[in-house]
mmCIF file of C-alpha atoms in Angstrom:
data_model
loop_
_atom_site.group_PDB
_atom_site.id
_atom_site.type_symbol
_atom_site.label_atom_id
_atom_site.label_comp_id
_atom_site.label_asym_id
_atom_site.label_seq_id
_atom_site.Cartn_x
_atom_site.Cartn_y
_atom_site.Cartn_z
ATOM 1 C CA GLN A 1 104.411 -36.041 -41.472
ATOM 2 C CA VAL A 2 101.110 -35.211 -41.301
ATOM 3 C CA GLN A 3 100.216 -32.751 -43.509
ATOM 4 C CA LEU A 4 96.106 -30.166 -44.373
ATOM 5 C CA VAL A 5 96.631 -28.191 -47.460
ATOM 6 C CA GLU A 6 93.169 -25.568 -47.718
ATOM 7 C CA SER A 7 92.629 -24.971 -50.896
ATOM 8 C CA GLY A 8 89.610 -23.086 -52.334
ATOM 9 C CA GLY A 9 89.778 -19.343 -50.584
ATOM 10 C CA GLY A 10 88.593 -16.210 -52.807
ATOM 11 C CA VAL A 11 86.770 -12.942 -53.207
ATOM 12 C CA VAL A 12 83.018 -13.150 -53.318
ATOM 13 C CA GLN A 13 80.146 -11.383 -53.123
ATOM 14 C CA PRO A 14 77.463 -10.940 -50.245
ATOM 15 C CA GLY A 15 74.931 -13.813 -51.026
ATOM 16 C CA GLY A 16 77.250 -15.869 -53.465
ATOM 17 C CA SER A 17 78.879 -19.518 -52.338
ATOM 18 C CA LEU A 18 82.310 -21.418 -51.714
ATOM 19 C CA ARG A 19 83.674 -24.783 -50.886
ATOM 20 C CA LEU A 20 86.846 -24.753 -49.479
ATOM 21 C CA SER A 21 89.019 -28.516 -49.740
ATOM 22 C CA CYS A 22 91.001 -29.672 -47.279
ATOM 23 C CA GLU A 23 93.506 -32.340 -48.245
ATOM 24 C CA ALA A 24 94.912 -34.599 -45.774
ATOM 25 C CA SER A 25 97.970 -37.096 -45.822
ATOM 26 C CA GLY A 26 100.817 -38.671 -43.137
ATOM 27 C CA PHE A 27 98.279 -39.625 -41.502
ATOM 28 C CA SER A 28 94.905 -41.880 -41.693
ATOM 29 C CA PHE A 29 92.211 -39.881 -42.489
ATOM 30 C CA SER A 30 89.276 -41.714 -42.530
ATOM 31 C CA SER A 31 90.384 -42.845 -38.773
ATOM 32 C CA HIS A 32 90.394 -38.931 -37.407
ATOM 33 C CA ASP A 33 87.673 -36.058 -37.246
ATOM 34 C CA MET A 34 88.485 -33.046 -39.338
ATOM 35 C CA HIS A 35 86.823 -29.526 -37.478
ATOM 36 C CA TRP A 36 86.905 -26.485 -39.741
ATOM 37 C CA VAL A 37 87.970 -23.389 -37.092
ATOM 38 C CA ARG A 38 87.719 -19.729 -39.073
ATOM 39 C CA GLN A 39 89.452 -16.529 -37.533
ATOM 40 C CA ALA A 40 88.341 -12.967 -38.935
ATOM 41 C CA PRO A 41 90.596 -10.912 -39.474
ATOM 42 C CA GLY A 42 93.433 -9.513 -36.344
ATOM 43 C CA LYS A 43 89.902 -11.614 -34.319
ATOM 44 C CA GLY A 44 90.477 -14.873 -32.288
ATOM 45 C CA LEU A 45 89.125 -17.855 -32.927
ATOM 46 C CA GLU A 46 85.786 -19.286 -33.889
ATOM 47 C CA TRP A 47 84.968 -22.781 -33.596
ATOM 48 C CA VAL A 48 82.650 -24.252 -37.296
ATOM 49 C CA ALA A 49 81.993 -27.241 -37.787
ATOM 50 C CA PHE A 50 83.160 -31.265 -37.092
ATOM 51 C CA ILE A 51 82.263 -34.002 -38.920
ATOM 52 C CA ARG A 52 82.769 -38.117 -37.450
ATOM 53 C CA TYR A 53 86.232 -39.756 -39.367
ATOM 54 C CA GLU A 54 83.807 -41.988 -40.943
ATOM 55 C CA GLY A 55 80.698 -38.762 -41.522
ATOM 56 C CA SER A 56 78.455 -40.047 -40.322
ATOM 57 C CA GLN A 57 78.203 -37.084 -37.357
ATOM 58 C CA GLN A 58 77.915 -33.527 -38.460
ATOM 59 C CA TYR A 59 78.372 -30.495 -36.232
ATOM 60 C CA HIS A 60 78.081 -26.538 -37.331
ATOM 61 C CA ALA A 61 78.412 -23.346 -35.073
ATOM 62 C CA ASP A 62 74.661 -22.120 -35.006
ATOM 63 C CA SER A 63 76.515 -18.877 -36.448
ATOM 64 C CA VAL A 64 76.755 -21.086 -39.571
ATOM 65 C CA LYS A 65 74.213 -23.523 -39.360
ATOM 66 C CA GLY A 66 72.023 -23.746 -42.841
ATOM 67 C CA ARG A 67 74.161 -22.298 -44.972
ATOM 68 C CA PHE A 68 77.367 -23.732 -44.222
ATOM 69 C CA THR A 69 77.371 -27.932 -44.263
ATOM 70 C CA ILE A 70 80.843 -29.892 -43.581
ATOM 71 C CA SER A 71 81.677 -32.968 -45.191
ATOM 72 C CA ARG A 72 84.062 -35.457 -45.919
ATOM 73 C CA ASP A 73 85.802 -38.411 -49.104
ATOM 74 C CA ASN A 74 87.637 -40.483 -46.901
ATOM 75 C CA SER A 75 88.026 -42.142 -50.393
ATOM 76 C CA LYS A 76 90.058 -39.362 -51.593
ATOM 77 C CA ASN A 77 90.832 -37.718 -48.174
ATOM 78 C CA VAL A 78 89.393 -34.789 -48.529
ATOM 79 C CA LEU A 79 88.135 -32.525 -46.280
ATOM 80 C CA TYR A 80 85.313 -30.445 -47.503
ATOM 81 C CA LEU A 81 83.038 -26.853 -46.074
ATOM 82 C CA GLN A 82 80.587 -26.146 -49.149
ATOM 83 C CA MET A 83 79.453 -22.378 -47.729
ATOM 84 C CA ASN A 84 76.259 -20.370 -49.414
ATOM 85 C CA SER A 85 74.742 -17.090 -48.356
ATOM 86 C CA LEU A 86 78.436 -16.108 -47.702
ATOM 87 C CA THR A 87 78.074 -12.426 -45.327
ATOM 88 C CA SER A 88 81.097 -9.614 -45.041
ATOM 89 C CA ASP A 89 80.434 -11.450 -41.291
ATOM 90 C CA ASP A 90 82.013 -14.695 -42.691
ATOM 91 C CA THR A 91 85.132 -12.609 -43.862
ATOM 92 C CA ALA A 92 87.856 -14.896 -42.436
ATOM 93 C CA ILE A 93 90.679 -17.077 -42.390
ATOM 94 C CA TYR A 94 89.438 -20.702 -42.547
ATOM 95 C CA TYR A 95 91.028 -23.808 -41.359
ATOM 96 C CA CYS A 96 90.926 -26.855 -41.707
ATOM 97 C CA ALA A 97 92.157 -29.601 -38.871
ATOM 98 C CA LYS A 98 92.712 -32.490 -37.020
ATOM 99 C CA LEU A 99 91.390 -35.092 -34.140
ATOM 100 C CA GLY A 100 94.023 -36.122 -32.273
ATOM 101 C CA ARG A 101 93.837 -39.723 -31.498
ATOM 102 C CA SER A 102 90.449 -39.649 -29.761
ATOM 103 C CA PHE A 103 87.888 -37.444 -27.854
ATOM 104 C CA GLY A 104 89.564 -35.084 -25.524
ATOM 105 C CA SER A 105 93.426 -35.503 -27.197
ATOM 106 C CA GLY A 106 93.047 -31.815 -28.949
ATOM 107 C CA LEU A 107 93.115 -30.320 -32.185
ATOM 108 C CA ASP A 108 96.964 -31.883 -33.083
ATOM 109 C CA SER A 109 97.051 -30.936 -37.361
ATOM 110 C CA TRP A 110 96.027 -27.935 -38.658
ATOM 111 C CA GLY A 111 96.540 -26.236 -41.858
ATOM 112 C CA GLN A 112 97.403 -23.126 -43.349
ATOM 113 C CA GLY A 113 94.826 -21.661 -43.922
ATOM 114 C CA ALA A 114 91.752 -20.407 -46.581
ATOM 115 C CA LEU A 115 91.357 -16.545 -46.595
ATOM 116 C CA VAL A 116 87.700 -15.484 -47.675
ATOM 117 C CA THR A 117 87.044 -12.240 -48.518
ATOM 118 C CA VAL A 118 83.457 -11.667 -48.838
ATOM 119 C CA SER A 119 82.947 -7.764 -50.653
ATOM 120 C CA SER A 120 81.104 -6.837 -52.838
ATOM 121 C CA ASP B 1 77.248 -22.519 -24.699
ATOM 122 C CA ILE B 2 80.103 -23.067 -22.733
ATOM 123 C CA LEU B 3 81.733 -19.295 -21.880
ATOM 124 C CA MET B 4 85.401 -19.577 -21.820
ATOM 125 C CA THR B 5 87.105 -16.106 -20.561
ATOM 126 C CA GLN B 6 90.402 -15.106 -20.435
ATOM 127 C CA SER B 7 92.944 -13.169 -18.566
ATOM 128 C CA PRO B 8 94.820 -10.942 -18.700
ATOM 129 C CA LEU B 9 94.886 -10.704 -22.293
ATOM 130 C CA PHE B 10 97.514 -8.968 -23.065
ATOM 131 C CA LEU B 11 100.716 -10.359 -21.178
ATOM 132 C CA PRO B 12 104.348 -8.293 -21.066
ATOM 133 C CA VAL B 13 107.229 -10.135 -20.101
ATOM 134 C CA THR B 14 111.110 -10.632 -19.713
ATOM 135 C CA PRO B 15 112.698 -13.658 -20.634
ATOM 136 C CA GLY B 16 113.899 -16.520 -18.614
ATOM 137 C CA GLU B 17 110.823 -15.089 -16.055
ATOM 138 C CA PRO B 18 107.600 -17.476 -15.336
ATOM 139 C CA ALA B 19 104.131 -16.693 -17.066
ATOM 140 C CA SER B 20 100.762 -17.662 -15.801
ATOM 141 C CA ILE B 21 98.259 -17.461 -18.029
ATOM 142 C CA SER B 22 94.485 -17.540 -16.856
ATOM 143 C CA CYS B 23 91.075 -19.496 -17.888
ATOM 144 C CA ARG B 24 87.985 -20.033 -16.290
ATOM 145 C CA SER B 25 84.748 -21.408 -17.735
ATOM 146 C CA ASN B 26 80.925 -20.647 -16.976
ATOM 147 C CA GLN B 27 80.369 -24.528 -16.669
ATOM 148 C CA SER B 28 81.619 -27.298 -15.769
ATOM 149 C CA LEU B 29 84.326 -29.155 -17.978
ATOM 150 C CA LEU B 30 84.907 -32.123 -15.669
ATOM 151 C CA HIS B 31 83.523 -35.832 -17.903
ATOM 152 C CA LYS B 32 81.516 -38.415 -15.981
ATOM 153 C CA ASN B 33 84.834 -39.949 -16.354
ATOM 154 C CA GLY B 34 86.991 -37.534 -14.700
ATOM 155 C CA TYR B 35 89.166 -35.931 -17.298
ATOM 156 C CA ASP B 36 88.671 -32.296 -17.814
ATOM 157 C CA TYR B 37 88.539 -31.112 -21.106
ATOM 158 C CA LEU B 38 89.884 -27.985 -21.821
ATOM 159 C CA GLU B 39 93.122 -27.081 -24.276
ATOM 160 C CA TRP B 40 95.618 -24.964 -24.885
ATOM 161 C CA TYR B 41 96.760 -23.646 -28.446
ATOM 162 C CA LEU B 42 99.499 -21.018 -29.320
ATOM 163 C CA GLN B 43 99.118 -19.549 -32.112
ATOM 164 C CA LYS B 44 102.524 -17.520 -33.190
ATOM 165 C CA PRO B 45 103.174 -14.623 -35.659
ATOM 166 C CA GLY B 46 102.076 -15.928 -38.594
ATOM 167 C CA GLN B 47 101.532 -18.285 -38.426
ATOM 168 C CA SER B 48 98.513 -20.938 -37.996
ATOM 169 C CA PRO B 49 97.341 -22.537 -34.277
ATOM 170 C CA GLN B 50 99.490 -25.692 -32.168
ATOM 171 C CA LEU B 51 98.264 -27.747 -29.244
ATOM 172 C CA LEU B 52 100.379 -27.351 -26.424
ATOM 173 C CA ILE B 53 97.988 -28.652 -23.979
ATOM 174 C CA TYR B 54 95.033 -30.926 -24.080
ATOM 175 C CA LEU B 55 92.941 -32.476 -21.083
ATOM 176 C CA SER B 56 93.862 -29.318 -18.410
ATOM 177 C CA SER B 57 97.459 -31.160 -18.183
ATOM 178 C CA SER B 58 98.316 -33.302 -20.895
ATOM 179 C CA ARG B 59 101.459 -32.237 -22.944
ATOM 180 C CA ALA B 60 100.919 -32.753 -26.563
ATOM 181 C CA SER B 61 103.747 -33.946 -28.576
ATOM 182 C CA GLY B 62 106.733 -31.601 -29.091
ATOM 183 C CA VAL B 63 105.046 -29.327 -26.519
ATOM 184 C CA PRO B 64 108.694 -28.080 -24.362
ATOM 185 C CA ASP B 65 108.691 -29.197 -21.081
ATOM 186 C CA ARG B 66 108.906 -26.032 -19.617
ATOM 187 C CA PHE B 67 104.713 -24.850 -20.085
ATOM 188 C CA SER B 68 102.574 -26.565 -17.911
ATOM 189 C CA GLY B 69 98.466 -27.122 -17.836
ATOM 190 C CA SER B 70 96.494 -27.653 -14.531
ATOM 191 C CA GLY B 71 92.884 -26.537 -12.994
ATOM 192 C CA SER B 72 90.004 -28.571 -12.808
ATOM 193 C CA GLY B 73 86.684 -27.843 -12.883
ATOM 194 C CA THR B 74 85.688 -23.992 -14.538
ATOM 195 C CA ASP B 75 89.746 -23.187 -13.442
ATOM 196 C CA PHE B 76 92.398 -23.145 -15.167
ATOM 197 C CA THR B 77 95.874 -21.943 -15.655
ATOM 198 C CA LEU B 78 98.608 -22.290 -18.966
ATOM 199 C CA LYS B 79 102.486 -21.825 -16.467
ATOM 200 C CA ILE B 80 105.175 -21.030 -18.819
ATOM 201 C CA SER B 81 108.428 -21.752 -16.495
ATOM 202 C CA ARG B 82 110.826 -19.239 -18.171
ATOM 203 C CA VAL B 83 109.539 -17.810 -20.592
ATOM 204 C CA GLU B 84 111.749 -17.432 -24.135
ATOM 205 C CA ALA B 85 111.652 -15.627 -27.221
ATOM 206 C CA GLU B 86 110.102 -17.600 -29.119
ATOM 207 C CA ASP B 87 106.656 -18.121 -26.854
ATOM 208 C CA VAL B 88 105.873 -14.978 -27.567
ATOM 209 C CA GLY B 89 101.928 -15.801 -29.668
ATOM 210 C CA VAL B 90 98.361 -15.683 -28.986
ATOM 211 C CA TYR B 91 97.633 -18.057 -26.353
ATOM 212 C CA TYR B 92 93.774 -19.208 -26.429
ATOM 213 C CA CYS B 93 92.242 -21.863 -24.332
ATOM 214 C CA MET B 94 89.321 -24.296 -25.343
ATOM 215 C CA GLN B 95 86.167 -26.483 -23.535
ATOM 216 C CA PRO B 96 85.980 -29.795 -26.115
ATOM 217 C CA LEU B 97 83.245 -30.441 -23.527
ATOM 218 C CA GLN B 98 80.513 -28.926 -25.922
ATOM 219 C CA ILE B 99 79.536 -28.295 -29.331
ATOM 220 C CA PRO B 100 79.776 -25.517 -30.127
ATOM 221 C CA TYR B 101 83.254 -25.724 -29.557
ATOM 222 C CA THR B 102 84.404 -22.178 -27.693
ATOM 223 C CA PHE B 103 88.044 -20.468 -26.594
ATOM 224 C CA GLY B 104 88.790 -17.641 -25.249
ATOM 225 C CA ARG B 105 89.926 -14.518 -26.752
ATOM 226 C CA GLY B 106 93.408 -14.938 -25.792
ATOM 227 C CA THR B 107 95.885 -13.946 -24.734
ATOM 228 C CA LYS B 108 98.480 -11.782 -25.649
ATOM 229 C CA LEU B 109 102.689 -13.027 -24.994
ATOM 230 C CA GLU B 110 104.677 -9.955 -25.539
ATOM 231 C CA ILE B 111 108.908 -10.260 -24.688
ATOM 232 C CA LYS B 112 109.933 -7.152 -22.963
#
């Protein structure tokens, strides 16, 4: 079955960096667009970034543009989120999510999430 | 950015009774291909979100048929025909038509 397992979360000081990973299994990873979505404590869902299945195109929310970078390694079935210049506003659970078979088919599988805490 | 507005934000429901959640966008979600790009997600307590509905009215795999989505353009509705205890959680609508994807604030469904 489809599995998405995030790792790399933790506590980091303001201005610091962190790289999240999302290991995928149970499906053809290289055939699916992937997303990162985050959720600040007690808040709603916020879309963060998206990468096409082959990695040629990436899009980021304005709130993270220039600081975060989504990437993937299809040979390892891993999705990444490099996070630099972190602020307290970036404190959240970060979920990786898989897009279904085509545009508009929904984020049909989600990981369990990785908690990132930005604090001095 | 497309603004998504959900109502109500809080929804207490008696088991066995129906429930309805509204989601409105400030721009049409109707694509030129004729499909409306609107999705519904449920986040149960302590869990990751799960997909319920895509393309406004298509149920995701494994979703019970008591869940249905409808609407077009800027006005959408998620209906639960008979609420069960396992349906508690926060429901979010999301538009994937335009980057950035945007979510509604969420509707918390609670059992009375």
